[in-house]
Amino acid sequence: MTDHATLIPLDNVDPALVEALLDRAFEPERRTRTAYKVREGSEWLPALSFAAIDSAEHLVGTIQCWPVALTGVGGDGSARKHPLIMVGPVAVLPEAQGLGYGQALMSAALAALDPRAPLPQVMIGDPEYYGRFWGFSNAHTGGWRLPGPYEQHRLLARTSDPAVLPSDGLLGPWAG
């Protein structure tokens, strides 16, 4: 990351500035993406969400993490929710991309997970990039579904114990 950059809790930043950054990084049509449907109605997790501020004290990047669930069918035929943390969006202003802000934001969010009971994390992203730096993989998500279009190989999960990941289910907001 560039010298003199600072990461701060995202809830210390004006929400209008965050929305403007997300619009610049992903276009205003971002709200129609499947990831928005997955976390619809949820509030991002302040303890896992950060902002990157450059040396001129401008907002240059953000990361948000969200409570979501993979809903599958339990042994008795009832719906069973498996809590997960959805990582992203990771957003960096176009002119600041490639300077390490995104990597710093990802590392900060994952480091903030409670090591006593870390929930598995899920994201939609490049498997080579997120696998190489943080251990995300699509090896256990082949039977998972999302509420909208997506590329199956880009649905990634990360956990210290893959045995806790259900083999199938629908990813959506955590409600309960």
CSV table of C-alpha atoms in Angstrom, one decimal:
chain,number,residue,atom,x,y,z
A,1,MET,CA,0.0,0.0,0.0
A,2,THR,CA,1.2,3.5,-0.7
A,3,ASP,CA,3.0,5.3,2.1
A,4,HIS,CA,1.0,7.3,4.6
A,5,ALA,CA,-2.3,5.4,4.0
A,6,THR,CA,-4.6,4.7,6.9
A,7,LEU,CA,-7.3,2.2,7.5
A,8,ILE,CA,-10.2,3.2,9.7
A,9,PRO,CA,-13.5,1.6,10.6
A,10,LEU,CA,-16.0,2.2,7.8
A,11,ASP,CA,-18.7,3.4,10.2
A,12,ASN,CA,-16.4,6.5,10.8
A,13,VAL,CA,-17.0,7.6,7.1
A,14,ASP,CA,-20.0,9.5,5.8
A,15,PRO,CA,-22.3,7.0,4.1
A,16,ALA,CA,-22.7,9.4,1.1
A,17,LEU,CA,-19.0,9.3,0.5
A,18,VAL,CA,-19.0,5.5,0.6
A,19,GLU,CA,-21.9,5.3,-1.9
A,20,ALA,CA,-20.1,7.8,-4.2
A,21,LEU,CA,-16.9,5.7,-4.1
A,22,LEU,CA,-18.9,2.5,-4.8
A,23,ASP,CA,-20.5,4.2,-7.8
A,24,ARG,CA,-17.1,5.3,-9.2
A,25,ALA,CA,-15.6,1.9,-8.6
A,26,PHE,CA,-18.4,-0.3,-9.9
A,27,GLU,CA,-20.9,2.0,-11.8
A,28,PRO,CA,-24.4,2.9,-10.4
A,29,GLU,CA,-25.8,-0.3,-12.0
A,30,ARG,CA,-23.9,-2.2,-9.3
A,31,ARG,CA,-27.2,-2.4,-7.3
A,32,THR,CA,-28.6,-4.9,-9.9
A,33,ARG,CA,-25.8,-7.4,-9.3
A,34,THR,CA,-26.5,-10.8,-7.7
A,35,ALA,CA,-24.3,-10.0,-4.7
A,36,TYR,CA,-26.8,-7.2,-3.8
A,37,LYS,CA,-29.6,-9.8,-3.8
A,38,VAL,CA,-27.6,-12.2,-1.6
A,39,ARG,CA,-27.2,-9.5,1.1
A,40,GLU,CA,-30.6,-7.8,0.5
A,41,GLY,CA,-32.1,-6.4,3.7
A,42,SER,CA,-28.9,-7.0,5.7
A,43,GLU,CA,-26.7,-4.4,7.4
A,44,TRP,CA,-23.0,-4.6,6.9
A,45,LEU,CA,-20.9,-5.7,9.9
A,46,PRO,CA,-19.0,-2.6,11.3
A,47,ALA,CA,-16.3,-4.7,13.1
A,48,LEU,CA,-15.3,-6.2,9.7
A,49,SER,CA,-15.7,-3.2,7.4
A,50,PHE,CA,-13.0,-0.7,6.7
A,51,ALA,CA,-12.1,2.4,4.7
A,52,ALA,CA,-8.7,3.4,3.2
A,53,ILE,CA,-7.7,7.0,3.5
A,54,ASP,CA,-4.8,8.3,1.5
A,55,SER,CA,-2.1,10.8,2.7
A,56,ALA,CA,-4.3,13.7,1.5
A,57,GLU,CA,-7.0,12.4,3.8
A,58,HIS,CA,-9.3,11.4,0.9
A,59,LEU,CA,-11.4,8.2,0.9
A,60,VAL,CA,-9.8,5.9,-1.7
A,61,GLY,CA,-11.2,2.5,-0.8
A,62,THR,CA,-13.7,0.5,1.2
A,63,ILE,CA,-14.5,-3.1,2.2
A,64,GLN,CA,-17.8,-4.2,3.6
A,65,CYS,CA,-18.6,-7.6,5.1
A,66,TRP,CA,-22.2,-8.9,5.6
A,67,PRO,CA,-24.0,-11.6,7.5
A,68,VAL,CA,-25.4,-14.1,5.0
A,69,ALA,CA,-26.6,-17.7,5.2
A,70,LEU,CA,-26.5,-20.8,3.0
A,71,THR,CA,-30.0,-22.4,3.3
A,72,GLY,CA,-30.2,-26.1,2.7
A,73,VAL,CA,-32.4,-29.0,3.6
A,74,GLY,CA,-31.8,-30.6,7.0
A,75,GLY,CA,-32.0,-34.3,7.7
A,76,ASP,CA,-35.6,-33.9,8.8
A,77,GLY,CA,-36.6,-32.1,5.5
A,78,SER,CA,-36.7,-28.7,7.1
A,79,ALA,CA,-34.8,-25.6,6.0
A,80,ARG,CA,-31.5,-25.2,7.7
A,81,LYS,CA,-29.5,-22.0,7.7
A,82,HIS,CA,-25.7,-22.1,7.8
A,83,PRO,CA,-24.3,-18.6,8.8
A,84,LEU,CA,-21.5,-17.2,6.7
A,85,ILE,CA,-19.8,-13.8,6.2
A,86,MET,CA,-19.9,-12.4,2.8
A,87,VAL,CA,-16.8,-10.4,2.0
A,88,GLY,CA,-17.2,-7.5,-0.4
A,89,PRO,CA,-17.5,-5.3,-2.1
A,90,VAL,CA,-13.9,-4.4,-2.0
A,91,ALA,CA,-13.9,-1.0,-3.8
A,92,VAL,CA,-10.9,1.2,-4.7
A,93,LEU,CA,-11.1,4.4,-6.8
A,94,PRO,CA,-10.0,3.7,-10.4
A,95,GLU,CA,-7.0,6.1,-10.1
A,96,ALA,CA,-5.8,4.3,-6.9
A,97,GLN,CA,-6.1,0.7,-8.1
A,98,GLY,CA,-3.0,-1.3,-8.2
A,99,LEU,CA,-1.5,0.6,-5.2
A,100,GLY,CA,-2.3,-2.0,-2.6
A,101,TYR,CA,-5.4,-0.5,-1.0
A,102,GLY,CA,-7.6,-3.5,-1.9
A,103,GLN,CA,-5.1,-6.0,-0.5
A,104,ALA,CA,-4.8,-4.0,2.7
A,105,LEU,CA,-8.6,-3.7,3.1
A,106,MET,CA,-9.0,-7.5,2.5
A,107,SER,CA,-6.3,-8.4,5.0
A,108,ALA,CA,-7.7,-6.0,7.6
A,109,ALA,CA,-11.3,-7.5,7.3
A,110,LEU,CA,-10.1,-11.1,7.5
A,111,ALA,CA,-7.7,-10.3,10.4
A,112,ALA,CA,-10.7,-8.8,12.3
A,113,LEU,CA,-12.6,-12.1,12.4
A,114,ASP,CA,-13.0,-13.6,15.8
A,115,PRO,CA,-10.4,-16.4,16.0
A,116,ARG,CA,-12.4,-18.1,18.8
A,117,ALA,CA,-15.3,-18.9,16.4
A,118,PRO,CA,-14.7,-17.6,12.9
A,119,LEU,CA,-17.6,-18.1,10.5
A,120,PRO,CA,-16.7,-19.3,7.0
A,121,GLN,CA,-16.4,-16.5,4.5
A,122,VAL,CA,-17.8,-16.4,1.0
A,123,MET,CA,-17.3,-14.0,-1.9
A,124,ILE,CA,-17.8,-13.6,-5.6
A,125,GLY,CA,-14.4,-13.0,-7.1
A,126,ASP,CA,-11.4,-14.1,-9.1
A,127,PRO,CA,-10.4,-17.6,-7.7
A,128,GLU,CA,-6.7,-17.2,-8.6
A,129,TYR,CA,-6.3,-13.8,-7.0
A,130,TYR,CA,-8.3,-14.4,-3.8
A,131,GLY,CA,-7.0,-18.0,-3.5
A,132,ARG,CA,-3.3,-16.9,-3.8
A,133,PHE,CA,-3.5,-14.2,-1.1
A,134,TRP,CA,-6.2,-15.3,1.3
A,135,GLY,CA,-7.0,-19.0,0.7
A,136,PHE,CA,-10.5,-18.5,-1.0
A,137,SER,CA,-11.5,-21.5,-3.1
A,138,ASN,CA,-14.4,-22.7,-5.2
A,139,ALA,CA,-13.6,-26.4,-4.3
A,140,HIS,CA,-16.7,-26.6,-2.0
A,141,THR,CA,-19.2,-24.3,-3.6
A,142,GLY,CA,-20.2,-26.3,-6.7
A,143,GLY,CA,-23.6,-27.2,-5.2
A,144,TRP,CA,-24.4,-23.7,-4.0
A,145,ARG,CA,-26.9,-21.5,-5.7
A,146,LEU,CA,-27.3,-17.7,-5.8
A,147,PRO,CA,-30.5,-15.6,-6.3
A,148,GLY,CA,-29.5,-14.3,-9.7
A,149,PRO,CA,-26.9,-14.8,-12.5
A,150,TYR,CA,-23.3,-15.6,-11.6
A,151,GLU,CA,-20.3,-17.6,-12.8
A,152,GLN,CA,-20.1,-20.7,-10.6
A,153,HIS,CA,-16.2,-20.8,-10.6
A,154,ARG,CA,-16.2,-17.3,-9.1
A,155,LEU,CA,-18.3,-18.3,-6.0
A,156,LEU,CA,-15.5,-18.7,-3.4
A,157,ALA,CA,-15.4,-19.8,0.2
A,158,ARG,CA,-12.7,-19.7,2.9
A,159,THR,CA,-12.7,-21.6,6.2
A,160,SER,CA,-10.1,-23.3,8.4
A,161,ASP,CA,-12.4,-26.4,8.4
A,162,PRO,CA,-14.0,-27.2,5.0
A,163,ALA,CA,-16.1,-30.0,6.7
A,164,VAL,CA,-18.4,-27.3,8.1
A,165,LEU,CA,-19.4,-26.1,4.6
A,166,PRO,CA,-22.6,-27.6,3.4
A,167,SER,CA,-22.4,-29.2,-0.1
A,168,ASP,CA,-25.5,-27.5,-1.4
A,169,GLY,CA,-28.0,-24.7,-0.6
A,170,LEU,CA,-29.1,-21.2,-1.6
A,171,LEU,CA,-27.0,-18.3,-0.5
A,172,GLY,CA,-29.0,-15.3,0.8
A,173,PRO,CA,-29.4,-12.8,3.5
A,174,TRP,CA,-29.1,-13.9,7.1
A,175,ALA,CA,-32.5,-13.3,8.8
A,176,GLY,CA,-32.6,-14.8,12.2
